């Protein structure tokens, strides 16, 4: 049977933030105020080093985030600030700035979620195949049971997962449109 440490890659928060963002910032002070940039090479607590091995079937093909130093990061924010100007009173905070920065940083999330859905589907299928090999009587081949009973269930679960992801992505778009609408209508 598949062991969790060998069948799936458990991603730490640091790794997810790195592959899920467009930019990686270096040289910025962390929120804790300890002067570090949060990029220490120490492993996350509770993460086993055996989990660093990724099975070839689990494929993460997201682009590596572009590394920005503090001056380039501030330049990026300034550019977005200039592009979102005009909806606030002088001297007031512009909420569109945060929205635009978030949207640009999270542009990989759809691809990340789709890859995760595919990987979970593969892991579930492999788990069921291994389980059937262990519990089926010797005279009943596991592929026959899998094809007749389990395959349709796995397929419907995958379709349900894809439908849920589609709903989440639509909600994300609607949230953005609603926020823009509220900012335009409600005076700050």
mmCIF file of N, CA and C in Angstrom, residues 39-160:
data_model
loop_
_atom_site.group_PDB
_atom_site.id
_atom_site.type_symbol
_atom_site.label_atom_id
_atom_site.label_comp_id
_atom_site.label_asym_id
_atom_site.label_seq_id
_atom_site.Cartn_x
_atom_site.Cartn_y
_atom_site.Cartn_z
ATOM 1 N N UNK A 39 13.277 33.798 4.926
ATOM 2 C CA UNK A 39 13.717 32.785 3.988
ATOM 3 C C UNK A 39 14.765 31.857 4.582
ATOM 4 N N UNK A 40 14.696 31.591 5.855
ATOM 5 C CA UNK A 40 15.663 30.692 6.474
ATOM 6 C C UNK A 40 15.510 29.300 5.892
ATOM 7 N N UNK A 41 16.589 28.582 5.797
ATOM 8 C CA UNK A 41 16.566 27.263 5.196
ATOM 9 C C UNK A 41 16.264 26.168 6.202
ATOM 10 N N UNK A 42 15.712 26.514 7.332
ATOM 11 C CA UNK A 42 15.373 25.507 8.316
ATOM 12 C C UNK A 42 14.071 24.855 7.924
ATOM 13 N N UNK A 43 13.962 23.530 8.131
ATOM 14 C CA UNK A 43 12.726 22.854 7.752
ATOM 15 C C UNK A 43 11.583 23.255 8.664
ATOM 16 N N UNK A 44 10.375 23.194 8.122
ATOM 17 C CA UNK A 44 9.193 23.531 8.914
ATOM 18 C C UNK A 44 9.008 22.482 9.998
ATOM 19 N N UNK A 45 8.478 22.903 11.132
ATOM 20 C CA UNK A 45 8.291 21.957 12.222
ATOM 21 C C UNK A 45 7.256 20.921 11.825
ATOM 22 N N UNK A 46 7.533 19.677 12.183
ATOM 23 C CA UNK A 46 6.611 18.602 11.882
ATOM 24 C C UNK A 46 6.729 18.072 10.470
ATOM 25 N N UNK A 47 7.649 18.549 9.674
ATOM 26 C CA UNK A 47 7.796 18.070 8.307
ATOM 27 C C UNK A 47 8.952 17.095 8.272
ATOM 28 N N UNK A 48 8.696 15.906 7.790
ATOM 29 C CA UNK A 48 9.700 14.862 7.713
ATOM 30 C C UNK A 48 10.573 15.077 6.495
ATOM 31 N N UNK A 49 11.877 14.887 6.632
ATOM 32 C CA UNK A 49 12.772 15.097 5.492
ATOM 33 C C UNK A 49 12.536 14.070 4.399
ATOM 34 N N UNK A 50 11.933 12.908 4.730
ATOM 35 C CA UNK A 50 11.609 11.916 3.702
ATOM 36 C C UNK A 50 10.574 12.454 2.730
ATOM 37 N N UNK A 51 9.819 13.462 3.141
ATOM 38 C CA UNK A 51 8.767 13.991 2.292
ATOM 39 C C UNK A 51 9.317 14.889 1.205
ATOM 40 N N UNK A 52 10.613 15.120 1.198
ATOM 41 C CA UNK A 52 11.208 15.929 0.149
ATOM 42 C C UNK A 52 11.281 15.176 -1.169
ATOM 43 N N UNK A 53 11.086 13.863 -1.120
ATOM 44 C CA UNK A 53 11.098 13.079 -2.340
ATOM 45 C C UNK A 53 9.716 13.145 -2.971
ATOM 46 N N UNK A 54 9.645 13.542 -4.222
ATOM 47 C CA UNK A 54 8.380 13.652 -4.922
ATOM 48 C C UNK A 54 8.317 12.549 -5.958
ATOM 49 N N UNK A 55 7.224 11.816 -5.974
ATOM 50 C CA UNK A 55 7.077 10.795 -6.993
ATOM 51 C C UNK A 55 6.996 11.461 -8.350
ATOM 52 N N UNK A 56 7.522 10.811 -9.389
ATOM 53 C CA UNK A 56 7.517 11.424 -10.714
ATOM 54 C C UNK A 56 6.122 11.762 -11.217
ATOM 55 N N UNK A 57 5.097 11.011 -10.769
ATOM 56 C CA UNK A 57 3.756 11.274 -11.271
ATOM 57 C C UNK A 57 3.160 12.563 -10.718
ATOM 58 N N UNK A 58 3.699 13.082 -9.622
ATOM 59 C CA UNK A 58 3.215 14.334 -9.063
ATOM 60 C C UNK A 58 4.036 15.458 -9.660
ATOM 61 N N UNK A 59 3.458 16.157 -10.602
ATOM 62 C CA UNK A 59 4.211 17.121 -11.393
ATOM 63 C C UNK A 59 3.767 18.537 -11.074
ATOM 64 N N UNK A 60 4.684 19.347 -10.539
ATOM 65 C CA UNK A 60 4.418 20.753 -10.266
ATOM 66 C C UNK A 60 5.181 21.556 -11.301
ATOM 67 N N UNK A 61 4.472 22.175 -12.217
ATOM 68 C CA UNK A 61 5.126 22.871 -13.323
ATOM 69 C C UNK A 61 4.910 24.376 -13.264
ATOM 70 N N UNK A 62 4.620 24.897 -12.111
ATOM 71 C CA UNK A 62 4.402 26.336 -11.996
ATOM 72 C C UNK A 62 5.716 27.077 -12.171
ATOM 73 N N UNK A 63 5.640 28.272 -12.725
ATOM 74 C CA UNK A 63 6.876 29.046 -12.880
ATOM 75 C C UNK A 63 7.450 29.452 -11.524
ATOM 76 N N UNK A 64 8.756 29.547 -11.485
ATOM 77 C CA UNK A 64 9.437 29.989 -10.268
ATOM 78 C C UNK A 64 9.192 31.487 -10.112
ATOM 79 N N UNK A 65 8.812 31.930 -8.907
ATOM 80 C CA UNK A 65 8.561 33.362 -8.715
ATOM 81 C C UNK A 65 9.803 34.201 -9.008
ATOM 82 N N UNK A 66 9.559 35.354 -9.589
ATOM 83 C CA UNK A 66 10.645 36.298 -9.851
ATOM 84 C C UNK A 66 11.081 36.910 -8.522
ATOM 85 N N UNK A 67 12.382 36.944 -8.296
ATOM 86 C CA UNK A 67 12.915 37.487 -7.044
ATOM 87 C C UNK A 67 13.065 38.995 -7.181
ATOM 88 N N UNK A 68 12.477 39.726 -6.226
ATOM 89 C CA UNK A 68 12.574 41.184 -6.205
ATOM 90 C C UNK A 68 13.275 41.639 -4.934
ATOM 91 N N UNK A 69 14.249 42.512 -5.085
ATOM 92 C CA UNK A 69 14.865 43.131 -3.914
ATOM 93 C C UNK A 69 13.918 44.227 -3.419
ATOM 94 N N UNK A 70 14.259 44.847 -2.316
ATOM 95 C CA UNK A 70 13.367 45.843 -1.719
ATOM 96 C C UNK A 70 13.091 46.994 -2.679
ATOM 97 N N UNK A 71 14.098 47.488 -3.371
ATOM 98 C CA UNK A 71 13.879 48.632 -4.264
ATOM 99 C C UNK A 71 12.981 48.253 -5.438
ATOM 100 N N UNK A 72 13.153 47.037 -5.986
ATOM 101 C CA UNK A 72 12.292 46.604 -7.091
ATOM 102 C C UNK A 72 10.871 46.335 -6.605
ATOM 103 N N UNK A 73 10.729 45.801 -5.397
ATOM 104 C CA UNK A 73 9.396 45.562 -4.838
ATOM 105 C C UNK A 73 8.653 46.879 -4.644
ATOM 106 N N UNK A 74 9.346 47.870 -4.117
ATOM 107 C CA UNK A 74 8.718 49.184 -3.940
ATOM 108 C C UNK A 74 8.386 49.819 -5.280
ATOM 109 N N UNK A 75 9.225 49.603 -6.271
ATOM 110 C CA UNK A 75 8.955 50.116 -7.612
ATOM 111 C C UNK A 75 7.708 49.457 -8.203
ATOM 112 N N UNK A 76 7.561 48.149 -7.987
ATOM 113 C CA UNK A 76 6.378 47.426 -8.461
ATOM 114 C C UNK A 76 5.119 47.988 -7.806
ATOM 115 N N UNK A 77 5.163 48.177 -6.483
ATOM 116 C CA UNK A 77 4.008 48.727 -5.765
ATOM 117 C C UNK A 77 3.704 50.137 -6.252
ATOM 118 N N UNK A 78 4.727 50.932 -6.493
ATOM 119 C CA UNK A 78 4.527 52.301 -6.975
ATOM 120 C C UNK A 78 3.853 52.300 -8.344
ATOM 121 N N UNK A 79 4.274 51.389 -9.222
ATOM 122 C CA UNK A 79 3.658 51.283 -10.549
ATOM 123 C C UNK A 79 2.179 50.930 -10.434
ATOM 124 N N UNK A 80 1.851 49.963 -9.573
ATOM 125 C CA UNK A 80 0.448 49.581 -9.384
ATOM 126 C C UNK A 80 -0.327 50.729 -8.754
ATOM 127 N N UNK A 81 0.286 51.447 -7.829
ATOM 128 C CA UNK A 81 -0.361 52.601 -7.203
ATOM 129 C C UNK A 81 -0.721 53.649 -8.245
ATOM 130 N N UNK A 82 0.196 53.928 -9.154
ATOM 131 C CA UNK A 82 -0.061 54.920 -10.202
ATOM 132 C C UNK A 82 -1.201 54.457 -11.106
ATOM 133 N N UNK A 83 -1.234 53.154 -11.411
ATOM 134 C CA UNK A 83 -2.288 52.623 -12.286
ATOM 135 C C UNK A 83 -3.663 52.620 -11.631
ATOM 136 N N UNK A 84 -3.725 52.592 -10.301
ATOM 137 C CA UNK A 84 -5.022 52.531 -9.615
ATOM 138 C C UNK A 84 -5.450 53.871 -9.038
ATOM 139 N N UNK A 85 -4.727 54.910 -9.321
ATOM 140 C CA UNK A 85 -5.073 56.239 -8.793
ATOM 141 C C UNK A 85 -6.362 56.765 -9.400
ATOM 142 N N UNK A 86 -6.970 57.681 -8.679
ATOM 143 C CA UNK A 86 -8.113 58.385 -9.225
ATOM 144 C C UNK A 86 -9.430 58.051 -8.586
ATOM 145 N N UNK A 87 -9.498 57.066 -7.716
ATOM 146 C CA UNK A 87 -10.763 56.677 -7.108
ATOM 147 C C UNK A 87 -10.857 57.089 -5.642
ATOM 148 N N UNK A 88 -9.831 57.725 -5.131
ATOM 149 C CA UNK A 88 -9.829 58.116 -3.725
ATOM 150 C C UNK A 88 -9.584 59.615 -3.610
ATOM 151 N N UNK A 89 -9.976 60.144 -2.485
ATOM 152 C CA UNK A 89 -9.700 61.547 -2.220
ATOM 153 C C UNK A 89 -8.210 61.705 -1.928
ATOM 154 N N UNK A 90 -7.653 62.856 -2.236
ATOM 155 C CA UNK A 90 -6.223 63.057 -1.946
ATOM 156 C C UNK A 90 -5.920 62.817 -0.466
ATOM 157 N N UNK A 91 -4.874 62.054 -0.213
ATOM 158 C CA UNK A 91 -4.473 61.750 1.154
ATOM 159 C C UNK A 91 -5.157 60.541 1.752
ATOM 160 N N UNK A 92 -6.158 59.989 1.071
ATOM 161 C CA UNK A 92 -6.856 58.809 1.576
ATOM 162 C C UNK A 92 -6.228 57.537 1.023
ATOM 163 N N UNK A 93 -6.475 56.440 1.715
ATOM 164 C CA UNK A 93 -5.988 55.130 1.305
ATOM 165 C C UNK A 93 -6.796 54.628 0.114
ATOM 166 N N UNK A 94 -6.128 54.023 -0.850
ATOM 167 C CA UNK A 94 -6.789 53.467 -2.026
ATOM 168 C C UNK A 94 -6.901 51.952 -1.872
ATOM 169 N N UNK A 95 -8.109 51.424 -1.597
ATOM 170 C CA UNK A 95 -8.255 49.979 -1.417
ATOM 171 C C UNK A 95 -7.984 49.187 -2.690
ATOM 172 N N UNK A 96 -8.123 49.807 -3.842
ATOM 173 C CA UNK A 96 -7.836 49.098 -5.088
ATOM 174 C C UNK A 96 -6.371 48.703 -5.200
ATOM 175 N N UNK A 97 -5.502 49.428 -4.548
ATOM 176 C CA UNK A 97 -4.079 49.099 -4.584
ATOM 177 C C UNK A 97 -3.846 47.700 -4.022
ATOM 178 N N UNK A 98 -4.407 47.421 -2.860
ATOM 179 C CA UNK A 98 -4.236 46.108 -2.232
ATOM 180 C C UNK A 98 -4.863 45.027 -3.101
ATOM 181 N N UNK A 99 -6.035 45.306 -3.655
ATOM 182 C CA UNK A 99 -6.711 44.335 -4.512
ATOM 183 C C UNK A 99 -5.846 43.997 -5.722
ATOM 184 N N UNK A 100 -5.323 45.004 -6.381
ATOM 185 C CA UNK A 100 -4.500 44.770 -7.571
ATOM 186 C C UNK A 100 -3.212 44.025 -7.232
ATOM 187 N N UNK A 101 -2.576 44.385 -6.123
ATOM 188 C CA UNK A 101 -1.360 43.680 -5.704
ATOM 189 C C UNK A 101 -1.668 42.212 -5.410
ATOM 190 N N UNK A 102 -2.779 41.969 -4.714
ATOM 191 C CA UNK A 102 -3.184 40.598 -4.401
ATOM 192 C C UNK A 102 -3.450 39.804 -5.677
ATOM 193 N N UNK A 103 -4.197 40.389 -6.606
ATOM 194 C CA UNK A 103 -4.535 39.677 -7.831
ATOM 195 C C UNK A 103 -3.293 39.343 -8.646
ATOM 196 N N UNK A 104 -2.362 40.250 -8.715
ATOM 197 C CA UNK A 104 -1.145 39.964 -9.474
ATOM 198 C C UNK A 104 -0.314 38.884 -8.779
ATOM 199 N N UNK A 105 -0.217 38.946 -7.459
ATOM 200 C CA UNK A 105 0.562 37.943 -6.729
ATOM 201 C C UNK A 105 -0.086 36.562 -6.794
ATOM 202 N N UNK A 106 -1.402 36.495 -6.884
ATOM 203 C CA UNK A 106 -2.101 35.210 -6.830
ATOM 204 C C UNK A 106 -2.487 34.676 -8.202
ATOM 205 N N UNK A 107 -1.871 35.159 -9.247
ATOM 206 C CA UNK A 107 -2.269 34.710 -10.582
ATOM 207 C C UNK A 107 -1.964 33.234 -10.827
ATOM 208 N N UNK A 108 -1.088 32.605 -10.061
ATOM 209 C CA UNK A 108 -0.778 31.178 -10.225
ATOM 210 C C UNK A 108 -1.763 30.263 -9.502
ATOM 211 N N UNK A 109 -2.659 30.810 -8.712
ATOM 212 C CA UNK A 109 -3.498 29.977 -7.865
ATOM 213 C C UNK A 109 -4.405 29.041 -8.647
ATOM 214 N N UNK A 110 -4.936 29.464 -9.772
ATOM 215 C CA UNK A 110 -5.810 28.583 -10.543
ATOM 216 C C UNK A 110 -5.032 27.368 -11.029
ATOM 217 N N UNK A 111 -3.872 27.594 -11.593
ATOM 218 C CA UNK A 111 -3.058 26.481 -12.081
ATOM 219 C C UNK A 111 -2.621 25.580 -10.925
ATOM 220 N N UNK A 112 -2.287 26.170 -9.804
ATOM 221 C CA UNK A 112 -1.895 25.407 -8.620
ATOM 222 C C UNK A 112 -3.052 24.523 -8.152
ATOM 223 N N UNK A 113 -4.256 25.062 -8.116
ATOM 224 C CA UNK A 113 -5.431 24.297 -7.687
ATOM 225 C C UNK A 113 -5.752 23.179 -8.675
ATOM 226 N N UNK A 114 -5.633 23.458 -9.967
ATOM 227 C CA UNK A 114 -5.886 22.424 -10.972
ATOM 228 C C UNK A 114 -4.864 21.295 -10.865
ATOM 229 N N UNK A 115 -3.596 21.634 -10.682
ATOM 230 C CA UNK A 115 -2.559 20.614 -10.497
ATOM 231 C C UNK A 115 -2.832 19.785 -9.252
ATOM 232 N N UNK A 116 -3.239 20.446 -8.182
ATOM 233 C CA UNK A 116 -3.536 19.739 -6.933
ATOM 234 C C UNK A 116 -4.703 18.772 -7.135
ATOM 235 N N UNK A 117 -5.722 19.201 -7.832
ATOM 236 C CA UNK A 117 -6.877 18.351 -8.098
ATOM 237 C C UNK A 117 -6.458 17.103 -8.875
ATOM 238 N N UNK A 118 -5.620 17.273 -9.892
ATOM 239 C CA UNK A 118 -5.132 16.133 -10.671
ATOM 240 C C UNK A 118 -4.292 15.195 -9.799
ATOM 241 N N UNK A 119 -3.427 15.762 -8.972
ATOM 242 C CA UNK A 119 -2.568 14.940 -8.116
ATOM 243 C C UNK A 119 -3.378 14.148 -7.099
ATOM 244 N N UNK A 120 -4.379 14.775 -6.507
ATOM 245 C CA UNK A 120 -5.224 14.074 -5.540
ATOM 246 C C UNK A 120 -5.993 12.958 -6.237
ATOM 247 N N UNK A 121 -6.456 13.207 -7.442
ATOM 248 C CA UNK A 121 -7.161 12.180 -8.199
ATOM 249 C C UNK A 121 -6.250 10.983 -8.476
ATOM 250 N N UNK A 122 -5.013 11.245 -8.873
ATOM 251 C CA UNK A 122 -4.055 10.153 -9.116
ATOM 252 C C UNK A 122 -3.776 9.371 -7.839
ATOM 253 N N UNK A 123 -3.597 10.093 -6.735
ATOM 254 C CA UNK A 123 -3.323 9.423 -5.464
ATOM 255 C C UNK A 123 -4.497 8.553 -5.025
ATOM 256 N N UNK A 124 -5.711 9.051 -5.191
ATOM 257 C CA UNK A 124 -6.895 8.270 -4.824
ATOM 258 C C UNK A 124 -7.008 7.021 -5.688
ATOM 259 N N UNK A 125 -6.776 7.173 -6.973
ATOM 260 C CA UNK A 125 -6.834 6.036 -7.887
ATOM 261 C C UNK A 125 -5.779 4.992 -7.525
ATOM 262 N N UNK A 126 -4.562 5.434 -7.265
ATOM 263 C CA UNK A 126 -3.496 4.499 -6.872
ATOM 264 C C UNK A 126 -3.814 3.815 -5.546
ATOM 265 N N UNK A 127 -4.392 4.562 -4.610
ATOM 266 C CA UNK A 127 -4.767 3.985 -3.323
ATOM 267 C C UNK A 127 -5.815 2.892 -3.513
ATOM 268 N N UNK A 128 -6.821 3.161 -4.339
ATOM 269 C CA UNK A 128 -7.880 2.177 -4.566
ATOM 270 C C UNK A 128 -7.321 0.935 -5.253
ATOM 271 N N UNK A 129 -6.441 1.119 -6.216
ATOM 272 C CA UNK A 129 -5.828 -0.031 -6.895
ATOM 273 C C UNK A 129 -5.062 -0.887 -5.886
ATOM 274 N N UNK A 130 -4.251 -0.253 -5.046
ATOM 275 C CA UNK A 130 -3.496 -0.995 -4.031
ATOM 276 C C UNK A 130 -4.420 -1.676 -3.030
ATOM 277 N N UNK A 131 -5.481 -0.990 -2.634
ATOM 278 C CA UNK A 131 -6.437 -1.561 -1.696
ATOM 279 C C UNK A 131 -7.123 -2.784 -2.297
ATOM 280 N N UNK A 132 -7.530 -2.690 -3.556
ATOM 281 C CA UNK A 132 -8.188 -3.819 -4.213
ATOM 282 C C UNK A 132 -7.247 -5.011 -4.342
ATOM 283 N N UNK A 133 -5.991 -4.754 -4.608
ATOM 284 C CA UNK A 133 -5.014 -5.853 -4.685
ATOM 285 C C UNK A 133 -4.907 -6.579 -3.345
ATOM 286 N N UNK A 134 -5.022 -5.824 -2.259
ATOM 287 C CA UNK A 134 -4.892 -6.426 -0.930
ATOM 288 C C UNK A 134 -6.141 -7.177 -0.487
ATOM 289 N N UNK A 135 -7.330 -6.707 -0.856
ATOM 290 C CA UNK A 135 -8.552 -7.300 -0.295
ATOM 291 C C UNK A 135 -9.309 -8.221 -1.242
ATOM 292 N N UNK A 136 -9.030 -8.182 -2.536
ATOM 293 C CA UNK A 136 -9.770 -9.032 -3.476
ATOM 294 C C UNK A 136 -9.343 -10.489 -3.332
ATOM 295 N N UNK A 137 -10.303 -11.395 -3.447
ATOM 296 C CA UNK A 137 -9.941 -12.817 -3.446
ATOM 297 C C UNK A 137 -9.040 -13.132 -4.647
ATOM 298 N N UNK A 138 -8.307 -14.198 -4.540
ATOM 299 C CA UNK A 138 -7.344 -14.559 -5.589
ATOM 300 C C UNK A 138 -8.022 -14.834 -6.929
ATOM 301 N N UNK A 139 -9.273 -15.329 -6.905
ATOM 302 C CA UNK A 139 -9.940 -15.669 -8.168
ATOM 303 C C UNK A 139 -10.585 -14.460 -8.856
ATOM 304 N N UNK A 140 -10.648 -13.300 -8.196
ATOM 305 C CA UNK A 140 -11.226 -12.087 -8.797
ATOM 306 C C UNK A 140 -10.098 -11.080 -9.032
ATOM 307 N N UNK A 141 -9.788 -10.819 -10.294
ATOM 308 C CA UNK A 141 -8.709 -9.856 -10.564
ATOM 309 C C UNK A 141 -9.137 -8.428 -10.195
ATOM 310 N N UNK A 142 -8.268 -7.672 -9.521
ATOM 311 C CA UNK A 142 -8.608 -6.298 -9.114
ATOM 312 C C UNK A 142 -9.027 -5.385 -10.267
ATOM 313 N N UNK A 143 -8.426 -5.499 -11.461
ATOM 314 C CA UNK A 143 -8.876 -4.601 -12.533
ATOM 315 C C UNK A 143 -10.354 -4.760 -12.882
ATOM 316 N N UNK A 144 -10.880 -5.999 -12.767
ATOM 317 C CA UNK A 144 -12.295 -6.222 -13.072
ATOM 318 C C UNK A 144 -13.172 -5.495 -12.055
ATOM 319 N N UNK A 145 -12.844 -5.605 -10.777
ATOM 320 C CA UNK A 145 -13.612 -4.917 -9.734
ATOM 321 C C UNK A 145 -13.477 -3.407 -9.907
ATOM 322 N N UNK A 146 -12.271 -2.977 -10.189
ATOM 323 C CA UNK A 146 -12.046 -1.538 -10.351
ATOM 324 C C UNK A 146 -12.855 -0.997 -11.519
ATOM 325 N N UNK A 147 -12.834 -1.702 -12.644
ATOM 326 C CA UNK A 147 -13.546 -1.226 -13.831
ATOM 327 C C UNK A 147 -15.051 -1.246 -13.616
ATOM 328 N N UNK A 148 -15.553 -2.260 -12.918
ATOM 329 C CA UNK A 148 -17.003 -2.388 -12.794
ATOM 330 C C UNK A 148 -17.600 -1.499 -11.705
ATOM 331 N N UNK A 149 -16.893 -1.269 -10.640
ATOM 332 C CA UNK A 149 -17.487 -0.581 -9.500
ATOM 333 C C UNK A 149 -16.829 0.764 -9.194
ATOM 334 N N UNK A 150 -15.544 0.771 -9.088
ATOM 335 C CA UNK A 150 -14.830 1.901 -8.515
ATOM 336 C C UNK A 150 -14.544 3.011 -9.518
ATOM 337 N N UNK A 151 -14.281 2.651 -10.749
ATOM 338 C CA UNK A 151 -13.857 3.647 -11.745
ATOM 339 C C UNK A 151 -14.890 4.756 -11.931
ATOM 340 N N UNK A 152 -16.160 4.396 -11.993
ATOM 341 C CA UNK A 152 -17.212 5.411 -12.158
ATOM 342 C C UNK A 152 -17.298 6.334 -10.946
ATOM 343 N N UNK A 153 -17.129 5.758 -9.768
ATOM 344 C CA UNK A 153 -17.168 6.573 -8.554
ATOM 345 C C UNK A 153 -16.006 7.559 -8.521
ATOM 346 N N UNK A 154 -14.802 7.094 -8.865
ATOM 347 C CA UNK A 154 -13.644 7.989 -8.900
ATOM 348 C C UNK A 154 -13.825 9.082 -9.951
ATOM 349 N N UNK A 155 -14.384 8.694 -11.085
ATOM 350 C CA UNK A 155 -14.609 9.666 -12.157
ATOM 351 C C UNK A 155 -15.618 10.728 -11.712
ATOM 352 N N UNK A 156 -16.694 10.303 -11.054
ATOM 353 C CA UNK A 156 -17.698 11.278 -10.599
ATOM 354 C C UNK A 156 -17.126 12.188 -9.513
ATOM 355 N N UNK A 157 -16.259 11.652 -8.660
ATOM 356 C CA UNK A 157 -15.607 12.488 -7.635
ATOM 357 C C UNK A 157 -14.703 13.534 -8.285
ATOM 358 N N UNK A 158 -13.984 13.135 -9.322
ATOM 359 C CA UNK A 158 -13.106 14.075 -10.026
ATOM 360 C C UNK A 158 -13.939 15.174 -10.690
ATOM 361 N N UNK A 159 -15.031 14.789 -11.318
ATOM 362 C CA UNK A 159 -15.912 15.774 -11.952
ATOM 363 C C UNK A 159 -16.505 16.727 -10.912
ATOM 364 N N UNK A 160 -16.864 16.192 -9.745
ATOM 365 C CA UNK A 160 -17.390 17.045 -8.675
ATOM 366 C C UNK A 160 -16.317 18.017 -8.188
#
